mmCIF file of C-alpha atoms and ligand atoms in Angstrom:
data_model
loop_
_atom_site.group_PDB
_atom_site.id
_atom_site.type_symbol
_atom_site.label_atom_id
_atom_site.label_comp_id
_atom_site.label_asym_id
_atom_site.label_seq_id
_atom_site.Cartn_x
_atom_site.Cartn_y
_atom_site.Cartn_z
ATOM 1 C CA UNK D 17 2.819 -5.035 -18.614
ATOM 2 C CA UNK D 18 5.200 -5.647 -21.494
ATOM 3 C CA UNK D 19 7.016 -2.324 -21.446
ATOM 4 C CA UNK D 20 7.480 0.369 -18.774
ATOM 5 C CA UNK D 21 5.399 3.461 -19.428
ATOM 6 C CA UNK D 22 3.128 1.774 -22.000
ATOM 7 C CA UNK D 23 -0.526 0.720 -21.595
ATOM 8 C CA UNK D 24 -1.024 -2.643 -19.927
ATOM 9 C CA UNK D 25 -3.155 -5.334 -21.491
ATOM 10 C CA UNK D 26 -5.046 -8.484 -20.571
ATOM 11 C CA UNK D 27 -3.320 -11.660 -21.779
ATOM 12 C CA UNK D 28 -3.908 -15.362 -21.272
ATOM 13 C CA UNK D 29 -0.932 -17.030 -19.571
ATOM 14 C CA UNK D 30 -0.135 -20.539 -18.372
ATOM 15 C CA UNK D 31 -0.003 -20.965 -14.581
ATOM 16 C CA UNK D 32 2.099 -23.854 -13.281
ATOM 17 C CA UNK D 33 0.814 -26.118 -10.505
ATOM 18 C CA UNK D 34 1.908 -25.188 -6.963
ATOM 19 C CA UNK D 35 5.043 -27.012 -5.851
ATOM 20 C CA UNK D 36 6.269 -27.831 -2.360
ATOM 21 C CA UNK D 37 5.844 -24.734 -0.151
ATOM 22 C CA UNK D 38 3.438 -23.064 -2.591
ATOM 23 C CA UNK D 39 -0.321 -22.589 -2.958
ATOM 24 C CA UNK D 40 -2.629 -21.485 -5.757
ATOM 25 C CA UNK D 41 -4.976 -18.663 -4.854
ATOM 26 C CA UNK D 42 -8.152 -17.826 -6.788
ATOM 27 C CA UNK D 43 -8.145 -14.013 -6.817
ATOM 28 C CA UNK D 44 -11.492 -12.490 -5.882
ATOM 29 C CA UNK D 45 -10.412 -8.842 -5.636
ATOM 30 C CA UNK D 46 -7.359 -6.734 -6.484
ATOM 31 C CA UNK D 47 -7.125 -3.093 -5.434
ATOM 32 C CA UNK D 48 -5.655 -0.498 -7.777
ATOM 33 C CA UNK D 49 -2.920 1.188 -5.720
ATOM 34 C CA UNK D 50 -0.985 4.257 -6.802
ATOM 35 C CA UNK D 51 2.161 2.095 -6.629
ATOM 36 C CA UNK D 52 0.744 0.103 -9.578
ATOM 37 C CA UNK D 53 0.427 3.408 -11.425
ATOM 38 C CA UNK D 54 4.041 4.367 -10.627
ATOM 39 C CA UNK D 55 5.014 1.048 -12.240
ATOM 40 C CA UNK D 56 2.637 1.465 -15.201
ATOM 41 C CA UNK D 57 4.003 4.961 -15.842
ATOM 42 C CA UNK D 58 7.610 3.734 -15.806
ATOM 43 C CA UNK D 59 8.670 5.678 -12.693
ATOM 44 C CA UNK D 60 10.362 2.696 -11.033
ATOM 45 C CA UNK D 61 12.735 0.210 -12.662
ATOM 46 C CA UNK D 62 10.957 -3.156 -12.888
ATOM 47 C CA UNK D 63 11.518 -6.286 -15.000
ATOM 48 C CA UNK D 64 9.096 -7.064 -17.830
ATOM 49 C CA UNK D 65 6.959 -8.750 -18.957
ATOM 50 C CA UNK D 66 5.218 -8.809 -15.593
ATOM 51 C CA UNK D 67 1.750 -9.705 -14.322
ATOM 52 C CA UNK D 68 0.734 -6.580 -12.418
ATOM 53 C CA UNK D 69 -0.942 -6.062 -9.058
ATOM 54 C CA UNK D 70 0.081 -6.320 -5.404
ATOM 55 C CA UNK D 71 -3.081 -5.643 -3.368
ATOM 56 C CA UNK D 72 -5.099 -8.836 -3.623
ATOM 57 C CA UNK D 73 -7.163 -11.399 -1.792
ATOM 58 C CA UNK D 74 -8.997 -14.585 -2.571
ATOM 59 C CA UNK D 75 -9.311 -18.177 -1.587
ATOM 60 C CA UNK D 76 -6.834 -21.059 -1.645
ATOM 61 C CA UNK D 77 -7.822 -23.490 -4.364
ATOM 62 C CA UNK D 78 -4.840 -25.859 -4.462
ATOM 63 C CA UNK D 79 -1.869 -26.607 -2.214
ATOM 64 C CA UNK D 80 1.488 -28.037 -3.247
ATOM 65 C CA UNK D 81 2.869 -31.385 -2.013
ATOM 66 C CA UNK D 82 3.458 -31.574 1.761
ATOM 67 C CA UNK D 83 1.851 -28.174 2.459
ATOM 68 C CA UNK D 84 0.108 -28.736 5.800
ATOM 69 C CA UNK D 85 -0.425 -25.226 7.182
ATOM 70 C CA UNK D 86 -2.884 -24.031 4.510
ATOM 71 C CA UNK D 87 -5.979 -25.734 3.120
ATOM 72 C CA UNK D 88 -8.246 -25.502 0.100
ATOM 73 C CA UNK D 89 -11.123 -23.104 0.707
ATOM 74 C CA UNK D 90 -9.219 -20.904 3.161
ATOM 75 C CA UNK D 91 -9.757 -17.123 2.644
ATOM 76 C CA UNK D 92 -6.441 -15.265 2.379
ATOM 77 C CA UNK D 93 -5.020 -11.806 1.800
ATOM 78 C CA UNK D 94 -1.748 -11.663 -0.117
ATOM 79 C CA UNK D 95 1.379 -10.007 1.234
ATOM 80 C CA UNK D 96 3.487 -8.087 -1.280
ATOM 81 C CA UNK D 97 6.605 -8.636 0.758
ATOM 82 C CA UNK D 98 7.269 -12.339 1.170
ATOM 83 C CA UNK D 99 9.837 -12.617 3.983
ATOM 84 C CA UNK D 100 12.788 -14.979 3.525
ATOM 85 C CA UNK D 101 12.556 -15.787 7.231
ATOM 86 C CA UNK D 102 16.292 -15.962 7.827
ATOM 87 C CA UNK D 103 18.026 -12.662 6.997
ATOM 88 C CA UNK D 104 19.025 -10.103 9.617
ATOM 89 C CA UNK D 105 15.792 -8.074 9.235
ATOM 90 C CA UNK D 106 13.588 -11.181 9.430
ATOM 91 C CA UNK D 107 15.465 -12.548 12.448
ATOM 92 C CA UNK D 108 14.957 -9.265 14.309
ATOM 93 C CA UNK D 109 11.226 -9.156 13.537
ATOM 94 C CA UNK D 110 11.468 -6.395 10.961
ATOM 95 C CA UNK D 111 10.179 -8.489 8.081
ATOM 96 C CA UNK D 112 9.194 -5.380 6.086
ATOM 97 C CA UNK D 113 12.914 -4.747 5.687
ATOM 98 C CA UNK D 114 13.728 -8.210 4.291
ATOM 99 C CA UNK D 115 16.414 -7.686 1.679
ATOM 100 C CA UNK D 116 16.365 -11.324 0.508
ATOM 101 C CA UNK D 117 12.644 -11.347 -0.286
ATOM 102 C CA UNK D 118 11.759 -12.917 -3.652
ATOM 103 C CA UNK D 119 9.216 -10.074 -3.922
ATOM 104 C CA UNK D 120 12.105 -7.743 -4.793
ATOM 105 C CA UNK D 121 12.850 -10.008 -7.785
ATOM 106 C CA UNK D 122 9.193 -10.631 -8.728
ATOM 107 C CA UNK D 123 9.806 -14.379 -8.763
ATOM 108 C CA UNK D 124 9.292 -17.394 -6.520
ATOM 109 C CA UNK D 125 11.970 -18.327 -3.956
ATOM 110 C CA UNK D 126 14.109 -20.266 -6.441
ATOM 111 C CA UNK D 127 14.110 -17.425 -8.972
ATOM 112 C CA UNK D 128 11.610 -19.097 -11.306
ATOM 113 C CA UNK D 129 8.107 -17.916 -12.153
ATOM 114 C CA UNK D 130 4.876 -19.902 -12.350
ATOM 115 C CA UNK D 131 3.694 -17.833 -15.336
ATOM 116 C CA UNK D 132 4.515 -18.426 -18.978
ATOM 117 C CA UNK D 133 3.265 -16.752 -22.130
ATOM 118 C CA UNK D 134 3.313 -17.955 -25.717
ATOM 119 C CA UNK D 135 6.428 -19.995 -26.698
ATOM 120 C CA UNK D 136 7.145 -20.694 -23.008
ATOM 121 C CA UNK D 137 8.232 -17.098 -22.430
ATOM 122 C CA UNK D 138 8.686 -16.579 -18.654
ATOM 123 C CA UNK D 139 6.542 -13.794 -17.177
ATOM 124 C CA UNK D 140 7.369 -12.151 -13.836
ATOM 125 C CA UNK D 141 4.752 -11.918 -11.112
ATOM 126 C CA UNK D 142 4.719 -8.476 -9.469
ATOM 127 C CA UNK D 143 6.097 -8.669 -5.908
ATOM 128 C CA UNK D 144 5.794 -12.480 -6.255
ATOM 129 C CA UNK D 145 1.982 -12.249 -6.068
ATOM 130 C CA UNK D 146 0.820 -10.638 -9.381
ATOM 131 C CA UNK D 147 -2.751 -10.119 -8.188
ATOM 132 C CA UNK D 148 -4.382 -8.511 -11.267
ATOM 133 C CA UNK D 149 -5.228 -11.988 -12.492
ATOM 134 C CA UNK D 150 -7.765 -14.762 -12.065
ATOM 135 C CA UNK D 151 -5.297 -16.845 -10.081
ATOM 136 C CA UNK D 152 -1.730 -16.820 -8.802
ATOM 137 C CA UNK D 153 0.770 -19.326 -7.399
ATOM 138 C CA UNK D 154 2.629 -17.990 -4.364
ATOM 139 C CA UNK D 155 4.835 -19.163 -1.491
ATOM 140 C CA UNK D 156 2.833 -20.151 1.583
ATOM 141 C CA UNK D 157 4.249 -17.140 3.452
ATOM 142 C CA UNK D 158 2.497 -14.787 0.977
ATOM 143 C CA UNK D 159 -0.986 -16.203 1.587
ATOM 144 C CA UNK D 160 -2.126 -14.989 4.992
ATOM 145 C CA UNK D 161 -5.268 -16.685 6.367
ATOM 146 C CA UNK D 162 -7.969 -14.277 7.512
ATOM 147 C CA UNK D 163 -10.928 -14.773 9.840
ATOM 148 C CA UNK D 164 -14.182 -15.735 8.060
ATOM 149 C CA UNK D 165 -16.568 -12.990 7.016
ATOM 150 C CA UNK D 166 -14.176 -10.401 5.563
ATOM 151 C CA UNK D 167 -15.376 -9.274 2.140
ATOM 152 C CA UNK D 168 -12.692 -9.971 -0.548
ATOM 153 C CA UNK D 169 -12.373 -6.307 -1.572
ATOM 154 C CA UNK D 170 -11.742 -5.337 2.057
ATOM 155 C CA UNK D 171 -9.274 -8.227 2.430
ATOM 156 C CA UNK D 172 -7.448 -7.022 -0.689
ATOM 157 C CA UNK D 173 -6.995 -3.533 0.772
ATOM 158 C CA UNK D 174 -5.609 -5.040 3.978
ATOM 159 C CA UNK D 175 -2.902 -6.459 1.700
ATOM 160 C CA UNK D 176 -1.534 -2.988 0.900
ATOM 161 C CA UNK D 177 -3.109 0.374 1.689
ATOM 162 C CA UNK D 178 -4.678 -0.514 5.048
ATOM 163 C CA UNK D 179 -1.532 -2.147 6.444
ATOM 164 C CA UNK D 180 0.578 0.691 5.040
ATOM 165 C CA UNK D 181 -1.485 3.561 6.464
ATOM 166 C CA UNK D 182 -2.646 2.074 9.759
ATOM 167 C CA UNK D 183 0.830 0.671 10.412
ATOM 168 C CA UNK D 184 2.540 3.985 9.585
ATOM 169 C CA UNK D 185 0.558 5.571 12.423
ATOM 170 C CA UNK D 186 0.565 2.770 14.997
ATOM 171 C CA UNK D 187 3.837 0.960 14.297
ATOM 172 C CA UNK D 188 6.224 3.429 12.614
ATOM 173 C CA UNK D 189 5.224 6.689 14.307
ATOM 174 C CA UNK D 190 3.623 5.176 17.434
ATOM 175 C CA UNK D 191 1.291 8.181 17.645
ATOM 176 C CA UNK D 192 0.233 8.650 21.282
ATOM 177 C CA UNK D 193 -3.345 9.398 22.390
ATOM 178 C CA UNK D 194 -4.153 13.095 22.247
ATOM 179 C CA UNK D 195 -1.534 13.994 19.625
ATOM 180 C CA UNK D 196 -2.442 16.197 16.667
ATOM 181 C CA UNK D 197 -2.117 14.565 13.259
ATOM 182 C CA UNK D 198 -2.215 15.847 9.684
ATOM 183 C CA UNK D 199 -2.667 13.471 6.753
ATOM 184 C CA UNK D 200 -1.737 14.913 3.355
ATOM 185 C CA UNK D 201 -3.329 12.977 0.477
ATOM 186 C CA UNK D 202 -6.529 11.011 0.959
ATOM 187 C CA UNK D 203 -6.246 7.995 -1.319
ATOM 188 C CA UNK D 204 -6.411 4.454 0.058
ATOM 189 C CA UNK D 205 -3.139 5.003 1.931
ATOM 190 C CA UNK D 206 -3.982 8.426 3.410
ATOM 191 C CA UNK D 207 -7.496 7.398 4.464
ATOM 192 C CA UNK D 208 -5.901 4.406 6.185
ATOM 193 C CA UNK D 209 -3.579 6.804 8.034
ATOM 194 C CA UNK D 210 -6.734 8.658 9.158
ATOM 195 C CA UNK D 211 -8.282 5.380 10.401
ATOM 196 C CA UNK D 212 -5.041 4.534 12.220
ATOM 197 C CA UNK D 213 -4.922 7.970 13.849
ATOM 198 C CA UNK D 214 -8.493 7.497 15.069
ATOM 199 C CA UNK D 215 -7.561 4.128 16.607
ATOM 200 C CA UNK D 216 -4.509 5.757 18.230
ATOM 201 C CA UNK D 217 -6.848 8.254 19.895
ATOM 202 C CA UNK D 218 -5.301 11.296 18.220
ATOM 203 C CA UNK D 219 -6.912 14.476 19.509
ATOM 204 C CA UNK D 220 -7.044 16.329 16.218
ATOM 205 C CA UNK D 221 -6.912 14.666 12.810
ATOM 206 C CA UNK D 222 -6.682 17.126 9.918
ATOM 207 C CA UNK D 223 -7.337 15.518 6.530
ATOM 208 C CA UNK D 224 -5.821 17.356 3.550
ATOM 209 C CA UNK D 225 -6.401 16.830 -0.173
ATOM 210 C CA UNK D 226 -6.767 18.987 -3.238
ATOM 211 C CA UNK D 227 -10.080 17.224 -4.006
ATOM 212 C CA UNK D 228 -12.710 18.592 -1.612
ATOM 213 C CA UNK D 229 -15.045 15.565 -1.780
ATOM 214 C CA UNK D 230 -12.354 13.373 -0.192
ATOM 215 C CA UNK D 231 -12.531 15.398 3.028
ATOM 216 C CA UNK D 232 -16.058 14.103 3.686
ATOM 217 C CA UNK D 233 -14.922 10.518 3.271
ATOM 218 C CA UNK D 234 -12.027 11.248 5.634
ATOM 219 C CA UNK D 235 -14.461 12.634 8.216
ATOM 220 C CA UNK D 236 -16.552 9.469 7.904
ATOM 221 C CA UNK D 237 -13.515 7.350 8.877
ATOM 222 C CA UNK D 238 -12.329 9.524 11.773
ATOM 223 C CA UNK D 239 -10.920 12.896 10.675
ATOM 224 C CA UNK D 240 -11.916 15.790 12.927
ATOM 225 C CA UNK D 241 -11.075 18.520 10.396
ATOM 226 C CA UNK D 242 -10.551 18.936 6.677
ATOM 227 C CA UNK D 243 -8.407 21.252 4.595
ATOM 228 C CA UNK D 244 -8.530 21.697 0.828
ATOM 229 C CA UNK D 245 -4.975 22.153 -0.486
ATOM 230 C CA UNK D 246 -4.640 24.816 -3.161
ATOM 231 C CA UNK D 247 -1.609 25.475 -5.330
ATOM 232 C CA UNK D 248 0.202 27.533 -2.682
ATOM 233 C CA UNK D 249 1.828 25.286 -0.046
ATOM 234 C CA UNK D 250 2.483 28.289 2.214
ATOM 235 C CA UNK D 251 -1.268 28.899 2.504
ATOM 236 C CA UNK D 252 -1.869 25.233 3.383
ATOM 237 C CA UNK D 253 0.830 25.369 6.063
ATOM 238 C CA UNK D 254 -0.627 28.518 7.549
ATOM 239 C CA UNK D 255 -4.142 27.058 7.696
ATOM 240 C CA UNK D 256 -2.802 23.812 9.162
ATOM 241 C CA UNK D 257 -0.851 25.667 11.858
ATOM 242 C CA UNK D 258 -3.983 27.563 12.770
ATOM 243 C CA UNK D 259 -5.971 24.342 13.176
ATOM 244 C CA UNK D 260 -3.289 22.577 15.237
ATOM 245 C CA UNK D 261 -2.020 25.188 17.660
ATOM 246 C CA UNK D 262 1.178 25.871 15.705
ATOM 247 C CA UNK D 263 1.580 22.697 13.634
ATOM 248 C CA UNK D 264 0.699 18.990 13.841
ATOM 249 C CA UNK D 265 2.677 16.701 16.165
ATOM 250 C CA UNK D 266 2.694 14.214 13.275
ATOM 251 C CA UNK D 267 2.374 15.001 9.542
ATOM 252 C CA UNK D 268 1.848 11.994 7.261
ATOM 253 C CA UNK D 269 2.652 12.497 3.590
ATOM 254 C CA UNK D 270 0.621 9.936 1.616
ATOM 255 C CA UNK D 271 1.070 11.158 -1.961
ATOM 256 C CA UNK D 272 4.725 10.927 -2.966
ATOM 257 C CA UNK D 273 5.232 14.407 -4.444
ATOM 258 C CA UNK D 274 8.150 16.631 -3.530
ATOM 259 C CA UNK D 275 6.076 19.783 -2.741
ATOM 260 C CA UNK D 276 3.922 17.857 -0.252
ATOM 261 C CA UNK D 277 6.933 16.046 1.245
ATOM 262 C CA UNK D 278 8.476 19.450 1.893
ATOM 263 C CA UNK D 279 5.138 20.800 3.147
ATOM 264 C CA UNK D 280 4.886 17.972 5.693
ATOM 265 C CA UNK D 281 8.359 18.756 7.065
ATOM 266 C CA UNK D 282 7.883 22.504 7.049
ATOM 267 C CA UNK D 283 4.540 22.397 8.880
ATOM 268 C CA UNK D 284 6.014 20.742 11.987
ATOM 269 C CA UNK D 285 6.116 22.452 15.392
ATOM 270 C CA UNK D 286 9.025 21.922 17.812
ATOM 271 C CA UNK D 287 9.474 18.181 18.353
ATOM 272 C CA UNK D 288 7.134 17.307 15.502
ATOM 273 C CA UNK D 289 7.506 14.274 13.243
ATOM 274 C CA UNK D 290 7.019 14.001 9.482
ATOM 275 C CA UNK D 291 6.231 10.464 8.346
ATOM 276 C CA UNK D 292 6.871 9.854 4.653
ATOM 277 C CA UNK D 293 4.620 7.138 3.290
ATOM 278 C CA UNK D 294 4.037 8.271 -0.307
ATOM 279 C CA UNK D 295 6.539 6.949 -2.845
ATOM 280 C CA UNK D 296 8.213 9.258 -5.354
ATOM 281 C CA UNK D 297 9.759 8.456 -8.704
ATOM 282 C CA UNK D 298 12.949 6.497 -8.088
ATOM 283 C CA UNK D 299 15.584 9.238 -8.288
ATOM 284 C CA UNK D 300 13.618 12.110 -6.682
ATOM 285 C CA UNK D 301 15.371 14.228 -4.035
ATOM 286 C CA UNK D 302 13.667 16.649 -1.637
ATOM 287 C CA UNK D 303 15.162 19.429 0.474
ATOM 288 C CA UNK D 304 14.483 20.923 3.881
ATOM 289 C CA UNK D 305 15.958 23.633 6.064
ATOM 290 C CA UNK D 306 18.525 21.889 8.245
ATOM 291 C CA UNK D 307 18.879 24.422 11.054
ATOM 292 C CA UNK D 308 15.235 24.377 12.250
ATOM 293 C CA UNK D 309 15.100 20.598 11.957
ATOM 294 C CA UNK D 310 18.034 20.224 14.340
ATOM 295 C CA UNK D 311 17.260 23.210 16.528
ATOM 296 C CA UNK D 312 13.609 22.196 16.904
ATOM 297 C CA UNK D 313 14.352 18.487 17.420
ATOM 298 C CA UNK D 314 12.054 17.624 14.550
ATOM 299 C CA UNK D 315 12.090 14.162 13.009
ATOM 300 C CA UNK D 316 11.597 12.677 9.540
ATOM 301 C CA UNK D 317 10.647 8.988 9.355
ATOM 302 C CA UNK D 318 10.236 6.718 6.351
ATOM 303 C CA UNK D 319 7.617 4.006 6.562
ATOM 304 C CA UNK D 320 7.578 0.979 4.271
ATOM 305 C CA UNK D 321 4.458 -1.257 4.341
ATOM 306 C CA UNK D 322 3.496 0.274 7.708
ATOM 307 C CA UNK D 323 6.166 -1.934 9.312
ATOM 308 C CA UNK D 324 3.790 -4.834 8.621
ATOM 309 C CA UNK D 325 4.435 -8.333 9.835
ATOM 310 C CA UNK D 326 1.683 -9.685 7.580
ATOM 311 C CA UNK D 327 1.167 -13.011 9.379
ATOM 312 C CA UNK D 328 0.450 -11.122 12.604
ATOM 313 C CA UNK D 329 -0.991 -7.829 11.379
ATOM 314 C CA UNK D 330 -3.348 -8.906 8.548
ATOM 315 C CA UNK D 331 -5.580 -11.020 10.846
ATOM 316 C CA UNK D 332 -5.426 -8.284 13.489
ATOM 317 C CA UNK D 333 -6.542 -5.555 11.071
ATOM 318 C CA UNK D 334 -9.206 -7.904 9.655
ATOM 319 C CA UNK D 335 -10.580 -8.462 13.153
ATOM 320 C CA UNK D 336 -10.624 -4.707 13.820
ATOM 321 C CA UNK D 337 -12.619 -4.356 10.613
ATOM 322 C CA UNK D 338 -15.092 -7.026 11.728
ATOM 323 C CA UNK D 339 -15.344 -5.245 15.093
ATOM 324 C CA UNK D 340 -16.269 -1.985 13.301
ATOM 325 C CA UNK D 341 -13.042 -0.181 14.176
ATOM 326 C CA UNK D 342 -11.619 -0.077 10.635
ATOM 327 C CA UNK D 343 -14.403 0.896 8.188
ATOM 328 C CA UNK D 344 -12.334 -0.149 5.152
ATOM 329 C CA UNK D 345 -15.443 -0.556 2.955
ATOM 330 C CA UNK D 346 -15.822 3.254 2.912
ATOM 331 C CA UNK D 347 -12.511 3.522 1.017
ATOM 332 C CA UNK D 348 -13.892 1.608 -1.977
ATOM 333 C CA UNK D 349 -16.064 3.269 -4.612
ATOM 334 C CA UNK D 350 -15.758 1.269 -7.802
ATOM 335 C CA UNK D 351 -15.418 -2.335 -8.936
ATOM 336 C CA UNK D 352 -14.093 -2.998 -12.434
ATOM 337 C CA UNK D 353 -13.266 -5.989 -14.635
ATOM 338 C CA UNK D 354 -9.620 -6.784 -15.485
ATOM 339 C CA UNK D 355 -9.884 -5.169 -18.909
ATOM 340 C CA UNK D 356 -10.942 -1.912 -17.260
ATOM 341 C CA UNK D 357 -7.477 -1.432 -15.811
ATOM 342 C CA UNK D 358 -6.256 1.332 -18.137
ATOM 343 C CA UNK D 359 -9.439 3.347 -17.507
ATOM 344 C CA UNK D 360 -8.919 2.751 -13.781
ATOM 345 C CA UNK D 361 -5.335 4.051 -14.080
ATOM 346 C CA UNK D 362 -6.642 7.142 -15.905
ATOM 347 C CA UNK D 363 -9.056 7.880 -13.041
ATOM 348 C CA UNK D 364 -6.336 7.308 -10.435
ATOM 349 C CA UNK D 365 -3.939 9.621 -12.289
ATOM 350 C CA UNK D 366 -6.630 12.322 -12.286
ATOM 351 C CA UNK D 367 -7.367 11.850 -8.560
ATOM 352 C CA UNK D 368 -10.934 10.973 -9.531
ATOM 353 C CA UNK D 369 -12.751 8.788 -6.983
ATOM 354 C CA UNK D 370 -11.664 6.495 -4.155
ATOM 355 C CA UNK D 371 -10.054 3.036 -4.131
ATOM 356 C CA UNK D 372 -10.954 1.006 -7.209
ATOM 357 C CA UNK D 373 -11.017 -2.764 -7.018
ATOM 358 C CA UNK D 374 -10.556 -5.139 -9.950
ATOM 359 C CA UNK D 375 -12.832 -8.143 -9.797
ATOM 360 C CA UNK D 376 -11.532 -10.828 -12.181
HETATM 361 N N1 NAD L 27 5.240 3.264 1.854
HETATM 362 C C1 NAD L 27 4.605 2.214 1.367
HETATM 363 O O1 NAD L 27 4.871 1.086 1.745
HETATM 364 C C2 NAD L 27 3.516 2.423 0.374
HETATM 365 C C3 NAD L 27 2.539 1.439 0.157
HETATM 366 C C4 NAD L 27 1.507 1.695 -0.727
HETATM 367 C C5 NAD L 27 1.471 2.871 -1.451
HETATM 368 N N2 NAD L 27 2.460 3.792 -1.251
HETATM 369 C C6 NAD L 27 2.465 5.077 -1.950
HETATM 370 O O2 NAD L 27 1.564 5.926 -1.301
HETATM 371 C C7 NAD L 27 1.128 6.948 -2.213
HETATM 372 C C8 NAD L 27 -0.379 7.063 -2.146
HETATM 373 O O3 NAD L 27 -0.991 5.882 -2.672
HETATM 374 P P1 NAD L 27 -2.579 5.839 -2.906
HETATM 375 O O4 NAD L 27 -2.846 4.537 -3.595
HETATM 376 O O5 NAD L 27 -3.298 6.205 -1.681
HETATM 377 O O6 NAD L 27 -2.697 7.028 -3.997
HETATM 378 P P2 NAD L 27 -3.952 7.881 -4.507
HETATM 379 O O7 NAD L 27 -3.564 8.422 -5.831
HETATM 380 O O8 NAD L 27 -5.199 7.085 -4.386
HETATM 381 O O9 NAD L 27 -4.048 9.069 -3.432
HETATM 382 C C9 NAD L 27 -3.284 10.242 -3.511
HETATM 383 C C10 NAD L 27 -4.171 11.407 -3.043
HETATM 384 O O10 NAD L 27 -3.381 12.583 -3.019
HETATM 385 C C11 NAD L 27 -4.155 13.656 -3.519
HETATM 386 N N3 NAD L 27 -3.218 14.679 -4.025
HETATM 387 C C12 NAD L 27 -2.438 14.627 -5.139
HETATM 388 N N4 NAD L 27 -1.694 15.743 -5.217
HETATM 389 C C13 NAD L 27 -1.991 16.503 -4.154
HETATM 390 C C14 NAD L 27 -1.521 17.762 -3.661
HETATM 391 N N5 NAD L 27 -0.593 18.457 -4.330
HETATM 392 N N6 NAD L 27 -2.043 18.252 -2.503
HETATM 393 C C15 NAD L 27 -2.983 17.538 -1.826
HETATM 394 N N7 NAD L 27 -3.465 16.353 -2.238
HETATM 395 C C16 NAD L 27 -2.964 15.832 -3.372
HETATM 396 C C17 NAD L 27 -5.021 13.031 -4.596
HETATM 397 O O11 NAD L 27 -6.183 13.802 -4.829
HETATM 398 C C18 NAD L 27 -5.351 11.686 -3.966
HETATM 399 O O12 NAD L 27 -6.542 11.757 -3.176
HETATM 400 C C19 NAD L 27 1.683 6.526 -3.570
HETATM 401 O O13 NAD L 27 2.897 7.230 -3.831
HETATM 402 C C20 NAD L 27 1.997 5.056 -3.391
HETATM 403 O O14 NAD L 27 2.993 4.598 -4.273
HETATM 404 C C21 NAD L 27 3.462 3.591 -0.354
HETATM 405 ZN ZN1 ZN L 28 0.110 -0.664 -2.803
HETATM 406 ZN ZN1 ZN L 29 14.468 -11.837 5.242
#
């Protein structure tokens, strides 16, 4: 991406050799996440030019000098938040909150990038991993080894939407068995919230989207009920309350639009929790009625990356997938070449289809 809000293109870049503490990963799959679209559409400030993509997996094909804890041929999923390992958040085990991460600068640890264009022009690597590419050079801490047998497209999704959605339910909200759950928005992130709610043993899982066909997919990964959202949020809230005995204990917003953020909060019963997972344009502000929130002891939680500790959680989620508990393959409906990215963005913008995966 050379300019925010403009079409992205496929370019040939130079990739430097991995240095000490770095590995080169051959990318085998890169999911197309709505966060990539927020970036493509210029909704978040980001440096350019940048190699896009943050939901990728592949195999290690070279290791830098003195790297001993990774080896060539190892299957890995890439983490879009590379923890510094020493800041306050990292020291307290909340690596998703690392404020010193090079991923926030889209560079390697020393501020340089392994990518150069024509005339030695430096090119940023999105979240330090720039996965919409044939290969990438990343810090060791970004390349998380997975158990054998996980298909690359599934491994890629573990790198973003699966960890985000499953973790929002199990780690951020800590949904208890028997609770009622609503998930608003059934893309890769929302369907992962549904899978997480099923693992949590939620009693009722209401899947909500404006596209009716997504409700069937949600049912196939654990939803007990489906609700098609029309243009009137009040009608959706009323139907949801009816299905959940007065409102869901937990409402996950997995879109990032103000009307659905407000819908999630407004639908809550006494003591209910809204978990905001969808990301809005940078400066967006929502509103809610303060009195009932306080009076009804309701809660609003934000959840970044599903509170993932990638080194621990990626292999765990991968094993759950291999055990049949996380049917991630059902989230994927289309594989496209790198130069199909703009068409993939068009489909994502239109809400057409499920998770798309780029196969370089
Ligand atoms: N918190 C995090 O760490 C994190 C991580 C990854 C993605 N995200 C964000 O999560 C959001 C979802 O990502 P995704 O890749 O699953 O997106 P997606 O576009 O695949 O899914 C969004 C879904 O919402 C549905 N939808 C849109 N408007 C609706 C409405 N008014 N009512 C009901 N349904 C509606 C669409 O049909 C679609 O199925 C994005 O904002 C993304 O940036 C956040
Ligand atoms: Zn993502
Ligand atoms: Zn840190």
